[in-house]
mmCIF file of C-alpha atoms in Angstrom:
data_model
loop_
_atom_site.group_PDB
_atom_site.id
_atom_site.type_symbol
_atom_site.label_atom_id
_atom_site.label_comp_id
_atom_site.label_asym_id
_atom_site.label_seq_id
_atom_site.Cartn_x
_atom_site.Cartn_y
_atom_site.Cartn_z
ATOM 1 C CA UNK A 216 0.000 0.000 0.000
ATOM 2 C CA UNK A 217 1.026 3.619 -0.369
ATOM 3 C CA UNK A 218 0.240 6.874 1.438
ATOM 4 C CA UNK A 219 -1.259 9.351 -0.995
ATOM 5 C CA UNK A 220 -2.212 12.999 -0.698
ATOM 6 C CA UNK A 221 -5.986 13.336 -0.894
ATOM 7 C CA UNK A 222 -5.406 15.725 -3.816
ATOM 8 C CA UNK A 223 -3.703 12.931 -5.771
ATOM 9 C CA UNK A 224 -6.227 10.182 -5.040
ATOM 10 C CA UNK A 225 -8.180 8.961 -8.061
ATOM 11 C CA UNK A 226 -11.716 7.618 -8.088
ATOM 12 C CA UNK A 227 -11.992 3.807 -7.947
ATOM 13 C CA UNK A 228 -8.781 3.484 -5.918
ATOM 14 C CA UNK A 229 -9.202 1.203 -2.906
ATOM 15 C CA UNK A 230 -8.671 2.385 0.674
ATOM 16 C CA UNK A 231 -5.972 0.275 2.369
ATOM 17 C CA UNK A 232 -6.290 1.486 5.969
ATOM 18 C CA UNK A 233 -9.229 2.510 8.135
ATOM 19 C CA UNK A 234 -9.939 6.216 8.615
ATOM 20 C CA UNK A 235 -10.970 7.122 12.164
ATOM 21 C CA UNK A 236 -13.062 9.819 13.747
ATOM 22 C CA UNK A 237 -11.630 11.664 16.738
ATOM 23 C CA UNK A 238 -13.591 9.309 19.044
ATOM 24 C CA UNK A 239 -11.824 6.306 17.545
ATOM 25 C CA UNK A 240 -14.805 5.162 15.460
ATOM 26 C CA UNK A 241 -14.206 3.891 11.943
ATOM 27 C CA UNK A 242 -15.307 6.546 9.464
ATOM 28 C CA UNK A 243 -14.292 4.622 6.321
ATOM 29 C CA UNK A 244 -13.150 1.018 6.438
ATOM 30 C CA UNK A 245 -10.253 -0.411 4.480
ATOM 31 C CA UNK A 246 -11.369 -2.122 1.271
ATOM 32 C CA UNK A 247 -13.802 0.658 0.304
ATOM 33 C CA UNK A 248 -13.551 1.767 -3.325
ATOM 34 C CA UNK A 249 -13.264 5.560 -3.245
ATOM 35 C CA UNK A 250 -15.625 7.676 -5.333
ATOM 36 C CA UNK A 251 -15.665 11.446 -5.756
ATOM 37 C CA UNK A 252 -18.249 11.848 -2.987
ATOM 38 C CA UNK A 253 -15.985 10.088 -0.482
ATOM 39 C CA UNK A 254 -12.945 12.068 -1.615
ATOM 40 C CA UNK A 255 -14.752 15.420 -1.318
ATOM 41 C CA UNK A 256 -16.104 14.486 2.117
ATOM 42 C CA UNK A 257 -12.640 13.532 3.384
ATOM 43 C CA UNK A 258 -11.265 16.860 2.193
ATOM 44 C CA UNK A 259 -13.988 18.717 4.110
ATOM 45 C CA UNK A 260 -13.170 16.732 7.243
ATOM 46 C CA UNK A 261 -9.514 17.742 7.037
ATOM 47 C CA UNK A 262 -8.105 14.364 6.003
ATOM 48 C CA UNK A 263 -5.017 15.196 3.961
ATOM 49 C CA UNK A 264 -3.566 11.723 3.335
ATOM 50 C CA UNK A 265 -4.988 8.226 2.868
ATOM 51 C CA UNK A 266 -3.535 4.748 2.423
ATOM 52 C CA UNK A 267 -4.259 3.202 -0.998
ATOM 53 C CA UNK A 268 -3.886 -0.398 -2.151
ATOM 54 C CA UNK A 269 -1.177 -0.822 -4.771
ATOM 55 C CA UNK A 270 0.070 -4.246 -5.862
ATOM 56 C CA UNK A 271 3.435 -2.711 -6.778
ATOM 57 C CA UNK A 272 3.854 -1.976 -3.069
ATOM 58 C CA UNK A 273 2.251 -5.120 -1.680
ATOM 59 C CA UNK A 274 5.310 -5.812 0.477
ATOM 60 C CA UNK A 275 4.428 -2.815 2.653
ATOM 61 C CA UNK A 276 2.492 -4.199 5.607
ATOM 62 C CA UNK A 277 -1.278 -4.221 5.859
ATOM 63 C CA UNK A 278 -3.133 -2.791 8.808
ATOM 64 C CA UNK A 279 -2.642 -4.402 12.210
ATOM 65 C CA UNK A 280 -6.300 -4.951 13.089
ATOM 66 C CA UNK A 281 -5.631 -5.856 16.718
ATOM 67 C CA UNK A 282 -3.568 -2.700 17.239
ATOM 68 C CA UNK A 283 -6.290 -0.617 15.589
ATOM 69 C CA UNK A 284 -8.906 -2.152 17.874
ATOM 70 C CA UNK A 285 -6.829 -1.368 20.961
ATOM 71 C CA UNK A 286 -6.237 2.221 19.814
ATOM 72 C CA UNK A 287 -9.957 2.733 19.305
ATOM 73 C CA UNK A 288 -10.684 1.405 22.792
ATOM 74 C CA UNK A 289 -8.000 3.660 24.296
ATOM 75 C CA UNK A 290 -9.408 6.761 22.582
ATOM 76 C CA UNK A 291 -12.910 5.915 23.809
ATOM 77 C CA UNK A 292 -11.524 5.648 27.354
ATOM 78 C CA UNK A 293 -10.240 9.217 27.390
ATOM 79 C CA UNK A 294 -13.532 10.736 28.487
ATOM 80 C CA UNK A 295 -13.692 8.303 31.408
ATOM 81 C CA UNK A 296 -10.097 9.034 32.386
ATOM 82 C CA UNK A 297 -10.775 12.782 32.515
ATOM 83 C CA UNK A 298 -14.127 12.395 34.272
ATOM 84 C CA UNK A 299 -12.718 10.150 37.018
ATOM 85 C CA UNK A 300 -9.670 12.331 37.620
ATOM 86 C CA UNK A 301 -11.973 15.318 38.060
ATOM 87 C CA UNK A 302 -14.121 13.404 40.538
ATOM 88 C CA UNK A 303 -11.082 11.855 42.282
ATOM 89 C CA UNK A 304 -12.606 8.411 41.764
ATOM 90 C CA UNK A 305 -9.508 6.227 41.880
ATOM 91 C CA UNK A 306 -11.310 2.910 41.384
ATOM 92 C CA UNK A 307 -13.139 4.049 38.254
ATOM 93 C CA UNK A 308 -10.024 5.834 37.012
ATOM 94 C CA UNK A 309 -8.136 2.535 37.168
ATOM 95 C CA UNK A 310 -10.900 0.888 35.121
ATOM 96 C CA UNK A 311 -10.672 3.682 32.530
ATOM 97 C CA UNK A 312 -6.927 3.102 32.197
ATOM 98 C CA UNK A 313 -7.425 -0.615 31.530
ATOM 99 C CA UNK A 314 -7.696 -0.166 27.741
ATOM 100 C CA UNK A 315 -4.594 2.015 27.674
ATOM 101 C CA UNK A 316 -2.634 -0.630 29.592
ATOM 102 C CA UNK A 317 -3.786 -3.299 27.125
ATOM 103 C CA UNK A 318 -2.525 -1.132 24.250
ATOM 104 C CA UNK A 319 0.867 -0.660 25.926
ATOM 105 C CA UNK A 320 1.166 -4.409 26.574
ATOM 106 C CA UNK A 321 0.430 -5.156 22.931
ATOM 107 C CA UNK A 322 3.033 -2.654 21.722
ATOM 108 C CA UNK A 323 5.652 -4.195 24.017
ATOM 109 C CA UNK A 324 4.935 -7.736 22.804
ATOM 110 C CA UNK A 325 3.895 -7.382 19.162
ATOM 111 C CA UNK A 326 3.820 -3.981 17.510
ATOM 112 C CA UNK A 327 6.060 -2.777 14.678
ATOM 113 C CA UNK A 328 6.972 0.889 15.075
ATOM 114 C CA UNK A 329 6.866 1.435 11.299
ATOM 115 C CA UNK A 330 3.214 0.434 11.068
ATOM 116 C CA UNK A 331 1.924 1.735 14.402
ATOM 117 C CA UNK A 332 2.183 5.513 14.321
ATOM 118 C CA UNK A 333 0.511 6.649 11.139
ATOM 119 C CA UNK A 334 -3.250 6.454 11.473
ATOM 120 C CA UNK A 335 -5.469 8.568 9.248
ATOM 121 C CA UNK A 336 -7.875 10.534 11.420
ATOM 122 C CA UNK A 337 -10.111 13.541 11.516
ATOM 123 C CA UNK A 338 -8.721 15.935 14.100
ATOM 124 C CA UNK A 339 -11.822 17.522 15.621
ATOM 125 C CA UNK A 340 -10.532 16.538 19.049
ATOM 126 C CA UNK A 341 -6.816 17.148 18.796
ATOM 127 C CA UNK A 342 -6.110 16.742 22.523
ATOM 128 C CA UNK A 343 -7.299 13.124 22.828
ATOM 129 C CA UNK A 344 -5.445 12.007 19.700
ATOM 130 C CA UNK A 345 -2.280 13.870 20.713
ATOM 131 C CA UNK A 346 -2.256 12.271 24.164
ATOM 132 C CA UNK A 347 -2.654 8.808 22.636
ATOM 133 C CA UNK A 348 0.090 9.437 20.062
ATOM 134 C CA UNK A 349 2.432 10.686 22.794
ATOM 135 C CA UNK A 350 1.676 7.567 24.836
ATOM 136 C CA UNK A 351 2.432 5.268 21.887
ATOM 137 C CA UNK A 352 5.634 7.073 20.915
ATOM 138 C CA UNK A 353 6.826 7.120 24.534
ATOM 139 C CA UNK A 354 6.168 3.370 24.789
ATOM 140 C CA UNK A 355 8.293 2.625 21.717
ATOM 141 C CA UNK A 356 11.040 4.907 22.993
ATOM 142 C CA UNK A 357 10.914 3.168 26.375
ATOM 143 C CA UNK A 358 11.459 -0.156 24.587
ATOM 144 C CA UNK A 359 14.531 1.280 22.843
ATOM 145 C CA UNK A 360 15.798 2.521 26.213
ATOM 146 C CA UNK A 361 15.495 -1.102 27.435
ATOM 147 C CA UNK A 362 13.128 -0.323 30.294
ATOM 148 C CA UNK A 363 11.373 -3.296 31.867
ATOM 149 C CA UNK A 364 7.690 -3.882 31.231
ATOM 150 C CA UNK A 365 6.572 -2.292 34.501
ATOM 151 C CA UNK A 366 8.475 0.924 33.811
ATOM 152 C CA UNK A 367 7.265 1.046 30.202
ATOM 153 C CA UNK A 368 3.663 0.811 31.410
ATOM 154 C CA UNK A 369 4.266 3.694 33.838
ATOM 155 C CA UNK A 370 5.933 5.682 31.042
ATOM 156 C CA UNK A 371 2.976 5.055 28.729
ATOM 157 C CA UNK A 372 0.581 6.097 31.476
ATOM 158 C CA UNK A 373 2.516 9.346 31.911
ATOM 159 C CA UNK A 374 2.311 9.853 28.148
ATOM 160 C CA UNK A 375 -1.469 9.515 28.032
ATOM 161 C CA UNK A 376 -1.825 11.820 31.060
ATOM 162 C CA UNK A 377 0.867 14.403 30.264
ATOM 163 C CA UNK A 378 -1.594 17.152 29.265
ATOM 164 C CA UNK A 379 -4.310 16.304 31.801
ATOM 165 C CA UNK A 380 -3.785 19.668 33.503
ATOM 166 C CA UNK A 381 -5.224 21.388 30.433
ATOM 167 C CA UNK A 382 -8.709 20.519 31.659
ATOM 168 C CA UNK A 383 -8.164 23.357 34.161
ATOM 169 C CA UNK A 384 -7.259 25.862 31.421
ATOM 170 C CA UNK A 385 -10.126 28.032 30.069
ATOM 171 C CA UNK A 386 -11.381 26.663 26.747
ATOM 172 C CA UNK A 387 -11.062 30.061 25.068
ATOM 173 C CA UNK A 388 -7.299 29.934 25.721
ATOM 174 C CA UNK A 389 -6.911 26.310 24.614
ATOM 175 C CA UNK A 390 -8.738 26.874 21.345
ATOM 176 C CA UNK A 391 -7.617 30.405 20.588
ATOM 177 C CA UNK A 392 -7.036 30.892 16.875
ATOM 178 C CA UNK A 393 -3.980 33.090 17.102
ATOM 179 C CA UNK A 394 -1.087 34.054 19.311
ATOM 180 C CA UNK A 395 -1.702 33.986 23.059
ATOM 181 C CA UNK A 396 -1.295 37.174 25.078
ATOM 182 C CA UNK A 397 1.370 37.200 27.787
ATOM 183 C CA UNK A 398 -1.281 36.574 30.445
ATOM 184 C CA UNK A 399 -2.866 33.759 28.438
ATOM 185 C CA UNK A 400 0.491 32.102 27.868
ATOM 186 C CA UNK A 401 1.301 32.418 31.588
ATOM 187 C CA UNK A 402 -1.942 30.585 32.328
ATOM 188 C CA UNK A 403 -1.205 27.904 29.712
ATOM 189 C CA UNK A 404 2.200 27.299 31.289
ATOM 190 C CA UNK A 405 0.464 26.280 34.510
ATOM 191 C CA UNK A 406 -1.011 23.091 33.010
ATOM 192 C CA UNK A 407 1.847 20.811 34.200
ATOM 193 C CA UNK A 408 1.308 22.113 37.757
ATOM 194 C CA UNK A 409 -2.452 21.665 37.444
ATOM 195 C CA UNK A 410 -1.825 18.119 36.204
ATOM 196 C CA UNK A 411 0.289 17.278 39.251
ATOM 197 C CA UNK A 412 -2.395 18.597 41.631
ATOM 198 C CA UNK A 413 -5.094 16.561 39.914
ATOM 199 C CA UNK A 414 -3.082 13.334 39.822
ATOM 200 C CA UNK A 415 -1.929 13.556 43.439
ATOM 201 C CA UNK A 416 -5.567 13.116 44.447
ATOM 202 C CA UNK A 417 -5.560 9.636 42.881
ATOM 203 C CA UNK A 418 -3.584 7.383 45.232
ATOM 204 C CA UNK A 419 -3.139 4.659 42.598
ATOM 205 C CA UNK A 420 -0.923 6.806 40.354
ATOM 206 C CA UNK A 421 2.829 6.201 40.836
ATOM 207 C CA UNK A 422 5.041 9.125 41.824
ATOM 208 C CA UNK A 423 7.169 8.590 38.694
ATOM 209 C CA UNK A 424 4.099 9.247 36.528
ATOM 210 C CA UNK A 425 3.154 12.385 38.441
ATOM 211 C CA UNK A 426 6.718 13.709 38.260
ATOM 212 C CA UNK A 427 6.841 13.146 34.473
ATOM 213 C CA UNK A 428 3.545 14.995 33.993
ATOM 214 C CA UNK A 429 4.834 17.921 36.028
ATOM 215 C CA UNK A 430 8.170 18.078 34.195
ATOM 216 C CA UNK A 431 7.286 17.364 30.545
ATOM 217 C CA UNK A 432 7.834 21.018 29.563
ATOM 218 C CA UNK A 433 11.172 21.337 31.365
ATOM 219 C CA UNK A 434 14.251 21.626 29.140
ATOM 220 C CA UNK A 435 17.739 20.320 29.892
ATOM 221 C CA UNK A 436 19.263 23.813 29.556
ATOM 222 C CA UNK A 437 16.943 25.157 32.261
ATOM 223 C CA UNK A 438 14.789 27.230 29.889
ATOM 224 C CA UNK A 439 11.617 25.185 30.287
ATOM 225 C CA UNK A 440 8.679 25.529 32.666
ATOM 226 C CA UNK A 441 7.163 25.555 35.241
ATOM 227 C CA UNK A 442 10.302 25.295 37.438
ATOM 228 C CA UNK A 443 13.251 25.908 35.098
ATOM 229 C CA UNK A 444 14.860 22.581 36.004
ATOM 230 C CA UNK A 445 18.139 21.514 34.391
ATOM 231 C CA UNK A 446 19.138 18.126 33.017
ATOM 232 C CA UNK A 447 19.990 16.156 36.167
ATOM 233 C CA UNK A 448 16.843 17.454 37.898
ATOM 234 C CA UNK A 449 14.477 16.165 35.203
ATOM 235 C CA UNK A 450 13.207 12.590 35.341
ATOM 236 C CA UNK A 451 14.040 10.214 32.488
ATOM 237 C CA UNK A 452 10.318 9.691 31.835
ATOM 238 C CA UNK A 453 9.847 13.449 31.461
ATOM 239 C CA UNK A 454 12.801 13.659 29.041
ATOM 240 C CA UNK A 455 11.166 11.017 26.834
ATOM 241 C CA UNK A 456 7.672 12.501 26.962
ATOM 242 C CA UNK A 457 9.080 15.969 26.275
ATOM 243 C CA UNK A 458 10.482 14.842 22.914
ATOM 244 C CA UNK A 459 7.429 12.797 21.905
ATOM 245 C CA UNK A 460 5.082 15.628 22.892
ATOM 246 C CA UNK A 461 6.954 18.212 20.798
ATOM 247 C CA UNK A 462 7.417 15.939 17.790
ATOM 248 C CA UNK A 463 3.760 14.923 17.639
ATOM 249 C CA UNK A 464 2.565 18.482 18.261
ATOM 250 C CA UNK A 465 4.519 20.034 15.386
ATOM 251 C CA UNK A 466 3.667 17.115 13.073
ATOM 252 C CA UNK A 467 -0.043 17.971 13.160
ATOM 253 C CA UNK A 468 -2.130 20.959 12.139
ATOM 254 C CA UNK A 469 -3.325 23.196 14.952
ATOM 255 C CA UNK A 470 -5.894 25.969 14.991
ATOM 256 C CA UNK A 471 -3.109 28.584 15.030
ATOM 257 C CA UNK A 472 -0.527 27.082 12.625
ATOM 258 C CA UNK A 473 0.097 24.501 9.915
ATOM 259 C CA UNK A 474 2.043 21.354 10.659
ATOM 260 C CA UNK A 475 5.758 21.071 9.988
ATOM 261 C CA UNK A 476 7.038 18.961 7.098
ATOM 262 C CA UNK A 477 8.287 15.507 8.231
ATOM 263 C CA UNK A 478 11.907 16.541 7.787
ATOM 264 C CA UNK A 479 11.454 19.873 9.590
ATOM 265 C CA UNK A 480 9.713 18.173 12.526
ATOM 266 C CA UNK A 481 12.524 15.653 12.817
ATOM 267 C CA UNK A 482 15.229 18.296 12.479
ATOM 268 C CA UNK A 483 13.599 20.279 15.287
ATOM 269 C CA UNK A 484 14.247 17.365 17.636
ATOM 270 C CA UNK A 485 17.789 16.704 16.433
ATOM 271 C CA UNK A 486 18.692 20.405 16.562
ATOM 272 C CA UNK A 487 17.486 20.596 20.172
ATOM 273 C CA UNK A 488 19.836 17.864 21.389
ATOM 274 C CA UNK A 489 21.754 19.092 24.425
ATOM 275 C CA UNK A 490 19.740 22.285 24.788
ATOM 276 C CA UNK A 491 16.016 21.593 24.755
ATOM 277 C CA UNK A 492 16.324 17.800 24.808
ATOM 278 C CA UNK A 493 18.511 15.233 26.520
ATOM 279 C CA UNK A 494 21.270 14.021 24.164
ATOM 280 C CA UNK A 495 20.954 10.315 24.972
ATOM 281 C CA UNK A 496 17.172 10.437 24.575
ATOM 282 C CA UNK A 497 17.514 12.164 21.199
ATOM 283 C CA UNK A 498 19.921 9.432 20.081
ATOM 284 C CA UNK A 499 17.393 6.788 21.122
ATOM 285 C CA UNK A 500 14.673 8.748 19.323
ATOM 286 C CA UNK A 501 16.801 8.722 16.178
ATOM 287 C CA UNK A 502 17.258 4.951 16.464
ATOM 288 C CA UNK A 503 13.530 4.355 16.987
ATOM 289 C CA UNK A 504 11.582 6.576 14.611
ATOM 290 C CA UNK A 505 11.967 7.330 10.917
ATOM 291 C CA UNK A 506 11.318 10.645 9.197
ATOM 292 C CA UNK A 507 9.257 9.246 6.332
ATOM 293 C CA UNK A 508 6.664 6.496 6.937
ATOM 294 C CA UNK A 509 6.514 3.384 4.788
ATOM 295 C CA UNK A 510 4.430 4.011 1.664
ATOM 296 C CA UNK A 511 5.089 7.754 1.704
ATOM 297 C CA UNK A 512 5.658 9.369 -1.725
ATOM 298 C CA UNK A 513 8.801 11.512 -1.778
ATOM 299 C CA UNK A 514 10.593 13.698 -4.325
ATOM 300 C CA UNK A 515 14.339 13.087 -4.675
ATOM 301 C CA UNK A 516 16.979 15.695 -5.475
ATOM 302 C CA UNK A 517 17.537 14.160 -8.941
ATOM 303 C CA UNK A 518 13.889 14.907 -9.845
ATOM 304 C CA UNK A 519 12.577 11.363 -9.398
ATOM 305 C CA UNK A 520 9.526 10.514 -7.271
ATOM 306 C CA UNK A 521 9.076 7.228 -5.448
ATOM 307 C CA UNK A 522 7.636 5.498 -2.401
ATOM 308 C CA UNK A 523 9.446 4.609 0.820
ATOM 309 C CA UNK A 524 9.557 0.802 1.118
ATOM 310 C CA UNK A 525 12.226 0.170 3.783
ATOM 311 C CA UNK A 526 14.022 2.062 6.515
ATOM 312 C CA UNK A 527 17.761 2.118 7.219
ATOM 313 C CA UNK A 528 18.128 1.796 10.988
ATOM 314 C CA UNK A 529 20.005 4.685 12.546
ATOM 315 C CA UNK A 530 19.611 6.834 9.425
ATOM 316 C CA UNK A 531 16.013 8.074 9.675
ATOM 317 C CA UNK A 532 16.168 10.394 6.656
ATOM 318 C CA UNK A 533 17.785 7.912 4.234
ATOM 319 C CA UNK A 534 15.285 5.142 3.457
ATOM 320 C CA UNK A 535 14.962 2.877 0.418
ATOM 321 C CA UNK A 536 12.682 4.427 -2.228
ATOM 322 C CA UNK A 537 10.876 2.469 -4.964
ATOM 323 C CA UNK A 538 10.267 4.335 -8.238
ATOM 324 C CA UNK A 539 7.070 3.275 -10.036
ATOM 325 C CA UNK A 540 6.440 5.839 -12.771
ATOM 326 C CA UNK A 541 7.975 8.525 -14.930
ATOM 327 C CA UNK A 542 7.570 11.862 -13.162
ATOM 328 C CA UNK A 543 6.951 13.769 -16.416
ATOM 329 C CA UNK A 544 4.496 11.441 -18.165
ATOM 330 C CA UNK A 545 3.211 9.606 -15.064
ATOM 331 C CA UNK A 546 3.382 6.432 -17.135
ATOM 332 C CA UNK A 547 4.391 3.258 -15.270
ATOM 333 C CA UNK A 548 8.022 2.159 -15.619
ATOM 334 C CA UNK A 549 9.697 -1.123 -14.678
ATOM 335 C CA UNK A 550 10.101 -0.240 -11.035
ATOM 336 C CA UNK A 551 13.483 0.006 -9.395
ATOM 337 C CA UNK A 552 14.762 0.985 -5.966
ATOM 338 C CA UNK A 553 17.079 3.738 -4.769
ATOM 339 C CA UNK A 554 18.811 3.057 -1.455
ATOM 340 C CA UNK A 555 19.732 6.475 -0.120
ATOM 341 C CA UNK A 556 22.393 4.927 2.114
ATOM 342 C CA UNK A 557 24.248 3.781 -0.996
ATOM 343 C CA UNK A 558 23.370 6.796 -3.168
ATOM 344 C CA UNK A 559 24.734 9.444 -0.833
ATOM 345 C CA UNK A 560 24.618 12.164 -3.489
ATOM 346 C CA UNK A 561 20.797 11.960 -3.562
ATOM 347 C CA UNK A 562 18.534 13.345 -0.828
ATOM 348 C CA UNK A 563 14.798 13.673 -0.252
ATOM 349 C CA UNK A 564 13.696 17.215 -1.021
ATOM 350 C CA UNK A 565 9.984 17.027 -0.156
ATOM 351 C CA UNK A 566 6.966 14.847 0.450
ATOM 352 C CA UNK A 567 4.974 14.728 -2.787
ATOM 353 C CA UNK A 568 1.519 16.233 -2.438
#
């Protein structure tokens, strides 16, 4: 399958991966043949990319249905998690977290990072989706860091809860379409502290989770908030969640700005190593996540377009690209592959859209 810009999708092409609503419900199921009505509707809903079946790329993995099911259950649990934190109902809160824990367990035992992070969703409820994405990324990064299963579950829990303090922030500040005033930004910067206060009321939540929630906006050079902590004062969980939070945030559209390109989002993390972000954690990030997802169409510096079919571990911006057609005529060609690790004079210049 391939990832295709909605503007490049043709009628009668077949959807290869489910499209979700913000509540985790299936909006369009894989296997549907797309018509113009579906395509126009997806555009209106803000879906910019879809996965399309393509037998020339049939070696790119199909959807992990079990993982998708667990993600949907986790998203649906978010309302219960927030409700029970607000009411300080520890027993019901634990029940609400059950689906999240099942998702983390599955990732530890079965999930492939290259096929786990790139769902196609409508983003009406950005906060829920962002918290889930941060949880999933943090879990994969915890695996790379060789944490044991108990610590990974606590790390994932901190990821899903990292922005819980935002429920105390006025909605007009959270959803403001434009730059925050100094006073509004000062209020926004309190959400880690609000999160700590809320979570301390639930006796079942480990201290390591609460500390990570309170510190996820701290920076190793001391220029973060709310306390201006420096590297050795920041928990390892917080250092991981900090990176995953920033990367996911800039990779998605927000009401006040457009998302970064994949390469720009990745470079933001790498450029912050040693200042904003812990150096060892950035190195683990680099060895865990790739810039361009499998099936993504990219333009190369020699003018050729192709689709990412394999990753080169440790070199996130230099995958293997399969060329399927002539860029000028768009006629199919006998496909061939360009390994950017071997063709060092060629680079990816953009994601084709």
